Coordinates of C-alpha atoms in Angstrom, one line a residue:
M4 CA -18.8 8.2 -16.3
A5 CA -15.4 9.0 -17.7
M6 CA -14.7 5.1 -18.4
I7 CA -14.8 4.0 -22.3
D8 CA -17.1 1.6 -23.2
T9 CA -15.0 -1.9 -23.2
F10 CA -14.6 -5.1 -21.2
R11 CA -15.2 -3.3 -18.1
F12 CA -17.6 -3.9 -15.0
S13 CA -20.5 -1.5 -14.3
D14 CA -20.8 1.4 -11.9
V15 CA -23.0 -0.7 -9.8
E16 CA -20.1 -3.4 -9.5
Y17 CA -17.7 -0.9 -8.6
E18 CA -19.7 1.0 -6.0
S19 CA -20.7 -2.7 -4.3
R20 CA -16.8 -3.3 -4.3
L21 CA -16.5 0.3 -2.5
A22 CA -19.2 -0.6 0.0
R23 CA -17.6 -3.9 0.8
T24 CA -14.3 -2.3 1.1
R25 CA -15.2 0.5 3.3
A26 CA -17.1 -2.0 5.7
A27 CA -13.9 -4.0 6.0
M28 CA -11.9 -0.6 6.8
E29 CA -14.4 0.0 9.8
G30 CA -14.1 -3.3 11.1
A31 CA -10.4 -2.4 11.1
G32 CA -10.6 1.1 12.7
L33 CA -9.6 2.4 9.3
D34 CA -10.6 6.3 8.1
T35 CA -8.3 6.2 4.8
L36 CA -7.2 3.3 3.0
I37 CA -4.2 3.8 0.1
V38 CA -4.2 0.4 -1.9
S39 CA -0.7 -0.1 -3.9
D40 CA -1.3 -3.2 -5.3
P41 CA -2.0 -2.9 -9.2
S42 CA -4.9 -5.8 -9.0
N43 CA -6.6 -4.0 -6.0
M44 CA -6.2 -0.8 -7.7
A45 CA -8.1 -2.6 -10.7
W46 CA -10.6 -4.4 -8.7
L47 CA -11.8 -0.9 -7.1
T48 CA -11.8 1.1 -9.9
G49 CA -11.2 -0.6 -13.3
Y50 CA -7.9 1.3 -13.8
D51 CA -5.7 -1.0 -16.3
G52 CA -2.5 0.3 -17.0
W53 CA 0.9 -1.0 -17.0
S54 CA 2.4 2.2 -15.1
F55 CA 3.3 0.0 -12.1
Y56 CA 7.0 1.0 -12.3
V57 CA 6.3 4.4 -10.9
H58 CA 4.6 5.2 -7.7
Q59 CA 0.6 4.9 -7.8
A60 CA -2.3 4.3 -5.5
V61 CA -6.0 4.2 -4.9
V62 CA -7.4 6.2 -1.9
I63 CA -10.5 5.4 -0.4
G64 CA -11.4 7.7 1.8
P65 CA -14.3 8.5 4.5
V66 CA -16.7 9.4 1.9
G67 CA -17.1 9.9 -1.8
A68 CA -15.7 7.7 -4.8
P69 CA -12.5 6.1 -4.9
V70 CA -9.6 8.7 -5.9
W71 CA -6.9 7.4 -8.5
F72 CA -3.3 8.9 -7.8
G73 CA -0.5 8.1 -10.1
R74 CA 2.0 9.9 -12.7
E75 CA 0.8 12.2 -14.8
Q76 CA 1.1 11.4 -18.0
D77 CA -1.3 8.3 -16.8
A78 CA -4.0 10.4 -15.6
Q79 CA -5.3 10.2 -19.2
G80 CA -5.4 5.9 -19.2
A81 CA -6.6 6.5 -15.7
L82 CA -9.8 8.7 -17.1
R83 CA -10.4 6.1 -19.8
T84 CA -10.7 3.0 -17.6
C85 CA -11.6 4.2 -14.5
Y86 CA -15.4 4.8 -13.3
M87 CA -14.5 7.9 -11.4
A88 CA -15.1 11.2 -12.6
D89 CA -12.0 14.0 -13.6
P90 CA -12.1 15.5 -9.7
D91 CA -11.3 11.8 -8.5
I92 CA -8.1 11.8 -11.1
I93 CA -4.8 13.3 -9.3
G94 CA -1.7 13.1 -11.4
Y95 CA 1.8 14.2 -10.0
P96 CA 4.1 16.2 -12.3
D97 CA 7.0 14.1 -13.7
Y98 CA 9.6 15.9 -11.5
F99 CA 8.8 13.6 -8.9
V100 CA 10.0 10.5 -11.2
Q101 CA 13.1 9.4 -9.4
N102 CA 14.2 12.6 -7.6
P103 CA 16.5 11.8 -4.6
D104 CA 14.9 15.4 -2.9
M105 CA 11.0 14.5 -3.4
H106 CA 8.6 11.7 -3.8
P107 CA 5.3 11.1 -5.0
M108 CA 4.1 10.1 -1.6
D109 CA 4.8 13.9 -0.8
Y110 CA 2.5 15.1 -3.2
L111 CA -0.2 12.5 -2.0
A112 CA 0.3 13.5 1.7
A113 CA -0.4 17.0 0.2
R114 CA -3.4 16.3 -1.6
L115 CA -5.0 14.2 1.2
T116 CA -4.8 17.1 3.4
D117 CA -6.5 19.2 0.8
R118 CA -9.4 16.9 1.1
G119 CA -9.4 16.9 4.8
W120 CA -8.2 13.2 4.7
H121 CA -4.7 13.6 6.2
R122 CA -6.6 13.0 9.8
G123 CA -7.6 9.8 11.6
R124 CA -6.1 6.1 11.0
I125 CA -4.4 5.8 7.6
G126 CA -3.8 2.2 6.1
V127 CA -1.5 0.8 3.5
E128 CA -0.6 -2.3 2.2
M129 CA 3.0 -2.3 3.8
D130 CA 3.7 -5.7 2.9
N131 CA 3.5 -5.2 -1.2
Y132 CA 5.7 -4.8 -4.0
W133 CA 4.3 -1.9 -5.2
F134 CA 5.0 0.2 -1.7
S135 CA 8.4 1.1 -0.9
A136 CA 10.0 1.8 2.4
E137 CA 11.1 5.4 0.8
G138 CA 7.2 5.8 0.3
Y139 CA 6.1 4.9 3.4
L140 CA 9.0 7.6 4.9
A141 CA 7.5 10.3 2.7
L142 CA 3.7 9.6 3.9
C143 CA 5.3 9.7 7.7
K144 CA 6.8 13.3 7.0
G145 CA 3.7 14.4 5.1
L146 CA 0.9 13.3 7.7
P147 CA -0.2 13.8 11.3
E148 CA 0.3 10.2 12.4
P149 CA 2.2 7.3 10.5
P150 CA 0.3 5.3 8.3
V151 CA -0.7 1.4 9.8
S152 CA -0.5 -1.9 7.8
A153 CA -3.8 -3.0 6.1
N154 CA -1.9 -5.7 4.2
G155 CA -4.9 -8.0 2.7
L156 CA -7.6 -5.8 3.4
V157 CA -8.7 -5.5 -0.1
N158 CA -7.6 -9.0 -1.0
W159 CA -10.4 -10.7 1.2
Q160 CA -12.9 -8.7 0.0
R161 CA -11.9 -10.2 -3.4
G162 CA -12.4 -13.6 -2.5
V163 CA -16.1 -14.1 -2.7
K164 CA -17.5 -13.2 -6.6
S165 CA -20.0 -11.8 -7.8
E166 CA -22.1 -12.8 -10.6
A167 CA -20.3 -10.6 -12.7
E168 CA -17.1 -11.7 -12.1
L169 CA -18.2 -15.4 -12.6
D170 CA -19.2 -14.9 -16.1
R171 CA -15.7 -13.2 -16.6
M172 CA -14.0 -16.3 -15.1
R173 CA -16.1 -18.2 -17.3
K174 CA -15.2 -16.4 -20.4
A175 CA -11.4 -16.7 -19.3
A176 CA -11.8 -20.6 -18.7
R177 CA -13.1 -20.8 -22.4
I178 CA -9.6 -18.8 -23.3
V179 CA -7.5 -21.3 -21.2
E180 CA -9.4 -24.1 -22.7
R181 CA -8.2 -23.1 -26.1
M182 CA -4.6 -22.5 -24.8
H183 CA -4.3 -26.1 -23.7
A184 CA -6.0 -27.8 -26.7
R185 CA -3.4 -25.6 -28.8
I186 CA -0.5 -27.0 -26.7
A187 CA -1.7 -30.5 -27.1
D188 CA -2.2 -30.0 -30.9
R189 CA 1.3 -28.6 -31.4
I190 CA 3.8 -29.6 -28.7
E191 CA 6.0 -32.6 -30.0
P192 CA 10.0 -33.7 -29.7
G193 CA 12.0 -31.2 -31.3
L194 CA 9.8 -28.4 -31.2
R195 CA 11.6 -25.0 -30.3
K196 CA 9.8 -23.7 -27.2
C197 CA 10.1 -20.2 -28.7
D198 CA 7.3 -21.5 -31.4
L199 CA 5.3 -23.2 -28.3
V200 CA 5.3 -19.8 -26.5
A201 CA 4.0 -18.0 -29.9
E202 CA 1.2 -20.5 -30.4
I203 CA 0.2 -20.3 -26.5
Y204 CA 0.0 -16.2 -26.8
D205 CA -1.8 -16.5 -30.0
A206 CA -4.2 -19.0 -28.4
S207 CA -4.4 -16.7 -25.5
L208 CA -5.1 -13.5 -27.0
R209 CA -7.1 -14.1 -30.5
Y210 CA -10.6 -12.5 -30.9
D211 CA -12.8 -15.0 -31.3
E212 CA -15.9 -14.3 -33.5
E213 CA -18.3 -16.8 -32.0
W214 CA -17.6 -15.8 -28.4
G215 CA -17.5 -12.5 -29.3
F216 CA -14.3 -12.0 -26.7
G217 CA -10.6 -12.3 -27.0
G218 CA -7.7 -12.3 -24.4
D219 CA -5.5 -10.0 -22.6
Y220 CA -1.8 -10.2 -21.6
P221 CA -1.3 -12.5 -19.0
A222 CA -0.3 -12.2 -15.1
I223 CA 3.0 -14.4 -16.2
V224 CA 4.9 -15.6 -18.7
P225 CA 4.7 -18.9 -20.2
L226 CA 7.1 -21.1 -18.2
L227 CA 8.4 -24.2 -19.8
P228 CA 11.3 -25.9 -18.2
S229 CA 12.1 -29.0 -19.6
G230 CA 14.8 -31.6 -19.1
T231 CA 16.5 -31.0 -16.0
D232 CA 15.5 -27.3 -15.9
A233 CA 12.2 -29.0 -14.8
A234 CA 13.4 -29.3 -11.4
A235 CA 13.5 -25.4 -11.4
P236 CA 10.0 -23.9 -10.9
H237 CA 10.2 -20.5 -12.3
L238 CA 12.3 -20.5 -15.5
T239 CA 11.3 -19.6 -18.5

């Protein structure tokens, strides 16, 4: 397949996730599902790119593999990280980006029509940071029926972890233990926060020859409020 040989899951793992998602779709009366949450996109396909500042999605249709949809310049990243083949990677032209007269979801609606996936009940992650009101209106304009909410449908399938996922979680735990040990070793009164954060990033990312793996960028930055700032939960 198109996926590069890196720290990814197997095709069998992704196919199992797809089957579970399709079963949940059937239970919800959905024919097609449009997934916009980057973590859900990664879980379904392996896509790993810092491209969620523009409109993108993974589409689960009635049959076949998932379809990655995103900015054309990011399609190469999808080919290198997703388990699907080229025909299931769809990029939209750059003139759709931040264009008040056309929307990327206009393009998606047209591509769904090309595949015959525009009919039936289509679900979207309505209450999600990465799916906008303008995007929803564009889909309503381009599809025969307005999409319906499928909030949390994919997230619930992620709740029970596979053996492959548990293995990755154990590896991640080793990295977290290394981070905490580094903090305990270096923290002291008067230490600059920026220096402690540098140590945290180093411990979280550096490759370990004995383990045979290293880390990746975290889902959130280190939060180090101190003094009266500790009363505020999300100060950096």
